[in-house]
Amino acid sequence: MMNWHKRLAACIVGAAVVTLTACGGGSGDTSATPAPSSTQTVAPMTGDTSTTLVAYFSATGSTKRVAEDIATATGGTLFAIEPAEAYTSDDLNYNDADSRVSKEHDDESLRDVKLKTTEVPDWDRYTTVYIGYPIWWGVAAWPVDTFVRANDFSGKTVIPFCTSASSPLGSSASELAKLANGGDWKDGQRFGPSADAADVKAWVKQQS
């Protein structure tokens, strides 16, 4: 009888070990799965038939925030204008005469900024294009110039918007219109640091 009890206990212990091992393996496999990359490309939604595009260049995130609010208000498609060589915080230090942006400001030949791409998927379907940018020295940030020159805006309504802490819109929108190939360019709008989604939505309603 003692031998039988010992064999039964051994079986119970063995089963428990197998069960714990199986659970531990599952947990280990889950934790080993890599988290999605924060830079992975998100595919456009299937069936997207929006005729409004919101193209923007954002240096510090302020213009991106307004662009996202416009896209939400219009049901539009976002397109980021991205320099091939991204601007770092040091590059954007306009108080430093040796920073990238200061050198580009002083030497206009350096302002022809190469972009990752100037091609917007299904460009022809968009009839309204919002173009956003920060103000640099009273003009639109020059990476936007490259995007505007590269595309044909014929038959499109173009609505500029900018962000700045204190600088006005000035002639930035009209200067972009001069660079463009066609398009019905409207008056632009400046958004300051305190602008929120409600402010953006109210402005968008005025454009329709």
Coordinates of C-alpha atoms in Angstrom, one line a residue:
M1 CA 0.0 0.0 0.0
M2 CA 2.9 2.5 0.8
N3 CA 4.4 1.9 -2.6
W4 CA 1.0 2.6 -4.2
H5 CA 0.6 5.9 -2.3
K6 CA 4.1 7.0 -3.2
R7 CA 3.4 6.2 -6.9
L8 CA 0.2 8.2 -6.8
A9 CA 1.9 11.2 -5.1
A10 CA 4.6 11.1 -7.7
C11 CA 2.1 11.2 -10.5
I12 CA 0.3 14.2 -9.0
V13 CA 3.5 16.1 -8.6
G14 CA 4.6 15.3 -12.1
A15 CA 1.3 16.5 -13.6
A16 CA 1.6 19.8 -11.6
V17 CA 5.1 20.3 -13.0
V18 CA 4.0 19.7 -16.5
T19 CA 1.1 22.2 -16.1
L20 CA 3.3 24.9 -14.6
T21 CA 5.8 24.4 -17.3
A22 CA 3.2 24.8 -20.1
C23 CA 1.9 28.0 -18.5
G24 CA 5.4 29.4 -18.1
G25 CA 6.1 28.7 -21.8
G26 CA 3.0 30.5 -23.0
S27 CA 3.9 33.6 -20.9
G28 CA 7.4 33.6 -22.1
D29 CA 6.3 33.4 -25.8
T30 CA 4.0 36.4 -25.3
S31 CA 6.6 38.6 -23.7
A32 CA 9.1 37.7 -26.4
T33 CA 6.8 39.1 -29.1
P34 CA 8.3 42.4 -30.2
A35 CA 6.1 45.5 -29.6
P36 CA 4.9 47.3 -32.7
S37 CA 7.5 49.8 -33.9
S38 CA 6.4 53.4 -33.3
T39 CA 7.7 54.3 -36.8
Q40 CA 5.9 51.6 -38.7
T41 CA 3.8 52.8 -41.6
V42 CA 0.0 52.7 -41.1
A43 CA -1.9 51.8 -44.3
P44 CA -4.6 54.2 -45.4
M45 CA -8.2 53.1 -44.6
T46 CA -9.8 51.0 -47.3
G47 CA -12.5 52.9 -49.1
D48 CA -11.1 56.3 -48.3
T49 CA -12.8 58.6 -50.8
S50 CA -12.0 62.0 -49.2
T51 CA -11.5 64.8 -51.7
T52 CA -9.8 67.0 -49.0
L53 CA -6.1 66.7 -48.4
V54 CA -4.3 68.3 -45.4
A55 CA -0.6 68.5 -46.2
Y56 CA 1.7 69.9 -43.6
F57 CA 5.2 70.4 -42.4
S58 CA 5.7 70.4 -38.7
A59 CA 9.0 71.3 -37.0
T60 CA 8.0 70.9 -33.4
G61 CA 4.6 69.4 -33.5
S62 CA 2.4 72.5 -33.3
T63 CA 1.5 72.5 -37.0
K64 CA 0.8 68.7 -36.9
R65 CA -1.7 69.2 -34.1
V66 CA -3.6 71.8 -36.1
A67 CA -3.4 69.7 -39.2
E68 CA -4.9 66.8 -37.3
D69 CA -7.8 69.0 -36.1
I70 CA -8.4 70.1 -39.6
A71 CA -8.5 66.6 -40.9
T72 CA -10.9 65.6 -38.2
A73 CA -13.2 68.6 -39.0
T74 CA -13.2 68.0 -42.7
G75 CA -12.9 64.2 -42.9
G76 CA -9.7 64.9 -44.9
T77 CA -6.6 62.8 -45.5
L78 CA -3.3 63.8 -43.8
F79 CA 0.0 64.0 -45.6
A80 CA 3.2 64.9 -43.8
I81 CA 5.7 66.9 -45.7
E82 CA 9.0 65.4 -44.4
P83 CA 12.5 66.5 -45.2
A84 CA 14.8 63.7 -46.3
E85 CA 17.1 64.9 -43.5
A86 CA 14.9 65.6 -40.5
Y87 CA 15.5 68.8 -38.5
T88 CA 16.9 68.2 -35.0
S89 CA 16.3 70.5 -32.1
D90 CA 19.8 71.9 -32.6
D91 CA 19.1 72.4 -36.3
L92 CA 16.1 74.6 -35.3
N93 CA 18.0 76.8 -32.9
Y94 CA 17.6 80.1 -34.7
N95 CA 19.6 81.9 -32.0
D96 CA 22.6 80.0 -33.1
A97 CA 24.2 81.5 -36.2
D98 CA 25.8 78.1 -37.0
S99 CA 22.5 76.1 -36.8
R100 CA 21.1 74.5 -39.9
V101 CA 18.1 76.7 -40.1
S102 CA 20.1 79.9 -39.6
K103 CA 22.5 78.9 -42.3
E104 CA 19.6 78.2 -44.6
H105 CA 18.0 81.5 -43.8
D106 CA 21.2 83.4 -44.6
D107 CA 22.0 81.5 -47.8
E108 CA 18.8 81.0 -49.9
S109 CA 20.6 78.4 -52.1
L110 CA 20.4 76.1 -49.1
R111 CA 16.6 76.4 -48.8
D112 CA 16.0 73.9 -51.6
V113 CA 15.3 71.2 -49.0
K114 CA 15.0 67.6 -50.4
L115 CA 11.9 65.8 -49.2
K116 CA 11.3 62.1 -48.6
T117 CA 8.7 62.3 -51.2
T118 CA 6.6 65.0 -52.9
E119 CA 4.1 62.6 -54.4
V120 CA 0.8 62.3 -52.8
P121 CA -1.1 59.0 -53.5
D122 CA -4.3 59.7 -55.6
W123 CA -3.3 63.4 -55.9
D124 CA -5.8 63.9 -58.7
R125 CA -8.8 63.1 -56.6
Y126 CA -8.3 65.9 -54.2
T127 CA -10.2 69.1 -55.0
T128 CA -9.4 71.0 -51.7
V129 CA -5.9 71.1 -50.3
Y130 CA -5.0 72.6 -46.9
I131 CA -1.3 73.4 -46.6
G132 CA 0.2 74.0 -43.2
Y133 CA 3.5 75.2 -42.0
P134 CA 5.3 77.1 -39.2
I135 CA 6.5 80.7 -39.8
W136 CA 10.2 81.0 -40.2
W137 CA 11.5 84.6 -40.4
G138 CA 8.2 85.9 -41.6
V139 CA 7.8 83.3 -44.4
A140 CA 6.5 79.7 -44.7
A141 CA 9.1 77.1 -43.6
W142 CA 11.0 76.4 -46.8
P143 CA 10.5 72.6 -46.9
V144 CA 7.0 73.5 -48.0
D145 CA 8.3 75.4 -51.0
T146 CA 9.7 72.2 -52.3
F147 CA 6.3 70.5 -52.0
V148 CA 4.5 73.3 -53.6
R149 CA 6.8 73.6 -56.6
A150 CA 6.6 69.8 -57.2
N151 CA 2.9 69.5 -57.6
D152 CA 0.2 70.7 -60.0
F153 CA -2.5 72.5 -58.2
S154 CA -4.6 73.2 -61.2
G155 CA -8.3 72.8 -60.5
K156 CA -7.8 72.7 -56.7
T157 CA -8.8 75.1 -54.0
V158 CA -5.8 75.7 -51.8
I159 CA -6.2 76.9 -48.2
P160 CA -3.0 77.8 -46.3
F161 CA -2.6 77.8 -42.6
C162 CA 0.3 78.5 -40.3
T163 CA 1.4 78.3 -36.7
S164 CA 3.6 80.7 -34.8
A165 CA 4.1 82.0 -31.3
S166 CA 3.8 85.7 -32.4
S167 CA 4.6 86.2 -36.0
P168 CA 1.6 87.0 -38.3
L169 CA 0.7 85.1 -41.5
G170 CA 2.1 88.0 -43.4
S171 CA 2.8 87.4 -47.1
S172 CA 3.7 83.7 -46.5
A173 CA 0.5 82.4 -48.2
S174 CA 0.7 84.7 -51.2
E175 CA 4.4 83.9 -51.6
L176 CA 3.6 80.2 -51.8
A177 CA 0.9 80.9 -54.4
K178 CA 3.6 82.5 -56.6
L179 CA 5.6 79.3 -56.5
A180 CA 2.6 77.1 -57.3
N181 CA 1.6 75.7 -60.6
G182 CA -2.1 76.7 -60.7
G183 CA -4.7 76.5 -58.0
D184 CA -7.3 78.8 -56.5
W185 CA -5.3 80.0 -53.5
K186 CA -7.4 81.4 -50.6
D187 CA -6.4 83.7 -47.7
G188 CA -4.6 81.8 -45.0
Q189 CA -5.0 81.6 -41.3
R190 CA -2.5 81.8 -38.4
F191 CA -3.0 79.7 -35.3
G192 CA -1.2 80.7 -32.1
P193 CA -0.2 78.4 -29.2
S194 CA -3.6 78.8 -27.5
A195 CA -5.7 77.6 -30.5
D196 CA -7.7 74.5 -29.7
A197 CA -9.7 72.0 -31.8
A198 CA -12.9 74.2 -31.4
D199 CA -11.1 77.2 -32.8
V200 CA -9.8 75.2 -35.8
K201 CA -13.3 73.7 -36.4
A202 CA -14.9 77.1 -36.4
W203 CA -12.4 78.3 -39.0
V204 CA -12.9 75.3 -41.2
K205 CA -16.6 75.9 -41.2
Q206 CA -15.9 79.3 -42.7
Q207 CA -14.1 77.8 -45.6
S208 CA -17.0 75.8 -46.9

